[in-house]
């Protein structure tokens, strides 16, 4: 007959897992804050932390809440990505309702900063630096026009992050994290070109300022 955990054992296991996740998040915040150029004395919101089985790992800006799938509790890159969302939001809130196009530009900027931070974290911890590849954002979630736009914005954000890190290493994170949505439309193609036009044509017509 299999051994079953008692209720107390289950509760203790849950507390231990939550403590592990909290420790991992706090450690990652400590590592990444200097790369965002956040002074030690800066007051940041204290985030709430939860985990469950088969939930979408993410950070919720409005409530400052980390939500992690159980499988991601020790996933350093996923944690660094979501912590970068948190730090970005704390120094440069991009909340509020927006018209259609700026709304998606906001997602591109948010995902770019989050993945840029994750790449920097990986490098500081001697981990493999993640590079976007097809399938990194779950296509199974794409079942509406809205979620397809989310998918495209995540892909563009990840590709911008790859270009930023390849060209500038960690040096541009503080600047990019403080861009407005409107500024990001102009600045990111210069700092992090990802297609032929941005790499070879755009610089011919506009003086490079960044």
mmCIF file of C-alpha atoms in Angstrom, residues 4-120:
data_model
loop_
_atom_site.group_PDB
_atom_site.id
_atom_site.type_symbol
_atom_site.label_atom_id
_atom_site.label_comp_id
_atom_site.label_asym_id
_atom_site.label_seq_id
_atom_site.Cartn_x
_atom_site.Cartn_y
_atom_site.Cartn_z
ATOM 1 C CA UNK A 4 0.159 8.918 1.840
ATOM 2 C CA UNK A 5 1.200 12.271 3.214
ATOM 3 C CA UNK A 6 -0.679 13.606 6.186
ATOM 4 C CA UNK A 7 -2.418 16.980 5.945
ATOM 5 C CA UNK A 8 0.319 18.503 8.093
ATOM 6 C CA UNK A 9 2.988 17.108 5.787
ATOM 7 C CA UNK A 10 1.219 18.473 2.726
ATOM 8 C CA UNK A 11 0.901 21.911 4.334
ATOM 9 C CA UNK A 12 4.551 21.876 5.356
ATOM 10 C CA UNK A 13 5.595 20.883 1.848
ATOM 11 C CA UNK A 14 3.554 23.770 0.457
ATOM 12 C CA UNK A 15 5.183 26.206 2.905
ATOM 13 C CA UNK A 16 8.629 24.921 1.961
ATOM 14 C CA UNK A 17 7.932 25.362 -1.753
ATOM 15 C CA UNK A 18 6.641 28.883 -1.237
ATOM 16 C CA UNK A 19 9.708 29.756 0.840
ATOM 17 C CA UNK A 20 11.958 28.418 -1.908
ATOM 18 C CA UNK A 21 10.154 30.550 -4.487
ATOM 19 C CA UNK A 22 10.318 33.641 -2.269
ATOM 20 C CA UNK A 23 14.045 33.109 -1.679
ATOM 21 C CA UNK A 24 14.657 32.694 -5.413
ATOM 22 C CA UNK A 25 12.709 35.862 -6.260
ATOM 23 C CA UNK A 26 14.410 37.970 -3.569
ATOM 24 C CA UNK A 27 17.839 36.713 -4.647
ATOM 25 C CA UNK A 28 17.083 37.629 -8.267
ATOM 26 C CA UNK A 29 15.818 41.098 -7.297
ATOM 27 C CA UNK A 30 19.067 41.704 -5.403
ATOM 28 C CA UNK A 31 21.152 40.673 -8.422
ATOM 29 C CA UNK A 32 19.196 42.669 -11.021
ATOM 30 C CA UNK A 33 18.508 45.947 -9.172
ATOM 31 C CA UNK A 34 21.972 47.398 -9.875
ATOM 32 C CA UNK A 35 21.688 46.554 -13.584
ATOM 33 C CA UNK A 36 18.440 48.558 -13.719
ATOM 34 C CA UNK A 37 20.361 51.356 -11.967
ATOM 35 C CA UNK A 38 17.928 51.379 -9.045
ATOM 36 C CA UNK A 39 19.485 53.021 -5.961
ATOM 37 C CA UNK A 40 19.465 50.807 -2.838
ATOM 38 C CA UNK A 41 17.310 53.312 -0.941
ATOM 39 C CA UNK A 42 14.514 53.238 -3.547
ATOM 40 C CA UNK A 43 11.196 52.101 -2.100
ATOM 41 C CA UNK A 44 9.719 49.282 -4.151
ATOM 42 C CA UNK A 45 6.336 47.698 -3.641
ATOM 43 C CA UNK A 46 6.477 44.430 -1.721
ATOM 44 C CA UNK A 47 5.140 41.841 -4.161
ATOM 45 C CA UNK A 48 2.840 39.009 -3.222
ATOM 46 C CA UNK A 49 3.841 35.527 -4.365
ATOM 47 C CA UNK A 50 1.754 32.486 -5.233
ATOM 48 C CA UNK A 51 2.203 29.191 -7.031
ATOM 49 C CA UNK A 52 -0.011 26.393 -8.231
ATOM 50 C CA UNK A 53 -0.085 23.494 -10.651
ATOM 51 C CA UNK A 54 -0.770 24.208 -14.329
ATOM 52 C CA UNK A 55 -1.093 27.983 -14.040
ATOM 53 C CA UNK A 56 0.504 30.507 -16.354
ATOM 54 C CA UNK A 57 3.714 31.841 -14.841
ATOM 55 C CA UNK A 58 3.614 35.625 -14.869
ATOM 56 C CA UNK A 59 3.780 38.937 -13.055
ATOM 57 C CA UNK A 60 0.615 41.025 -12.592
ATOM 58 C CA UNK A 61 1.446 44.718 -12.619
ATOM 59 C CA UNK A 62 -1.692 46.148 -11.032
ATOM 60 C CA UNK A 63 -1.500 44.008 -7.897
ATOM 61 C CA UNK A 64 2.280 43.466 -7.805
ATOM 62 C CA UNK A 65 1.748 39.706 -7.760
ATOM 63 C CA UNK A 66 4.058 36.942 -8.929
ATOM 64 C CA UNK A 67 2.266 33.772 -10.006
ATOM 65 C CA UNK A 68 4.357 30.713 -10.791
ATOM 66 C CA UNK A 69 3.592 27.286 -12.087
ATOM 67 C CA UNK A 70 5.031 24.669 -9.767
ATOM 68 C CA UNK A 71 7.489 23.538 -12.446
ATOM 69 C CA UNK A 72 9.024 27.045 -12.617
ATOM 70 C CA UNK A 73 9.805 27.524 -8.924
ATOM 71 C CA UNK A 74 13.492 26.795 -9.540
ATOM 72 C CA UNK A 75 13.635 27.968 -13.153
ATOM 73 C CA UNK A 76 16.191 30.776 -12.886
ATOM 74 C CA UNK A 77 15.463 32.266 -16.326
ATOM 75 C CA UNK A 78 11.681 32.349 -15.819
ATOM 76 C CA UNK A 79 12.180 33.954 -12.415
ATOM 77 C CA UNK A 80 14.606 36.539 -13.821
ATOM 78 C CA UNK A 81 12.159 37.357 -16.635
ATOM 79 C CA UNK A 82 9.290 37.991 -14.214
ATOM 80 C CA UNK A 83 11.499 39.864 -11.738
ATOM 81 C CA UNK A 84 12.565 42.121 -14.603
ATOM 82 C CA UNK A 85 8.873 42.815 -15.295
ATOM 83 C CA UNK A 86 8.506 43.755 -11.630
ATOM 84 C CA UNK A 87 11.547 46.068 -11.535
ATOM 85 C CA UNK A 88 10.579 47.680 -14.861
ATOM 86 C CA UNK A 89 7.096 48.412 -13.550
ATOM 87 C CA UNK A 90 8.430 49.847 -10.306
ATOM 88 C CA UNK A 91 10.684 52.417 -11.983
ATOM 89 C CA UNK A 92 8.562 53.122 -15.064
ATOM 90 C CA UNK A 93 4.871 52.254 -14.670
ATOM 91 C CA UNK A 94 3.224 51.691 -18.052
ATOM 92 C CA UNK A 95 -0.260 51.019 -16.732
ATOM 93 C CA UNK A 96 -3.597 52.339 -17.914
ATOM 94 C CA UNK A 97 -5.834 51.824 -20.906
ATOM 95 C CA UNK A 98 -4.350 52.719 -24.270
ATOM 96 C CA UNK A 99 -5.505 52.847 -27.893
ATOM 97 C CA UNK A 100 -4.925 49.718 -29.939
ATOM 98 C CA UNK A 101 -1.458 50.376 -31.420
ATOM 99 C CA UNK A 102 0.241 51.879 -28.326
ATOM 100 C CA UNK A 103 -1.177 49.005 -26.276
ATOM 101 C CA UNK A 104 0.768 46.485 -28.322
ATOM 102 C CA UNK A 105 3.866 48.681 -28.375
ATOM 103 C CA UNK A 106 3.697 48.628 -24.583
ATOM 104 C CA UNK A 107 3.728 44.818 -24.590
ATOM 105 C CA UNK A 108 6.728 44.775 -26.940
ATOM 106 C CA UNK A 109 8.633 47.138 -24.637
ATOM 107 C CA UNK A 110 7.665 45.197 -21.507
ATOM 108 C CA UNK A 111 8.728 41.861 -22.972
ATOM 109 C CA UNK A 112 11.932 43.344 -24.373
ATOM 110 C CA UNK A 113 12.954 44.674 -20.946
ATOM 111 C CA UNK A 114 11.953 41.456 -19.162
ATOM 112 C CA UNK A 115 13.910 39.222 -21.504
ATOM 113 C CA UNK A 116 16.880 41.612 -21.578
ATOM 114 C CA UNK A 117 16.995 41.411 -17.783
ATOM 115 C CA UNK A 118 16.771 37.617 -17.904
ATOM 116 C CA UNK A 119 19.710 37.451 -20.312
ATOM 117 C CA UNK A 120 21.800 39.697 -18.053
#
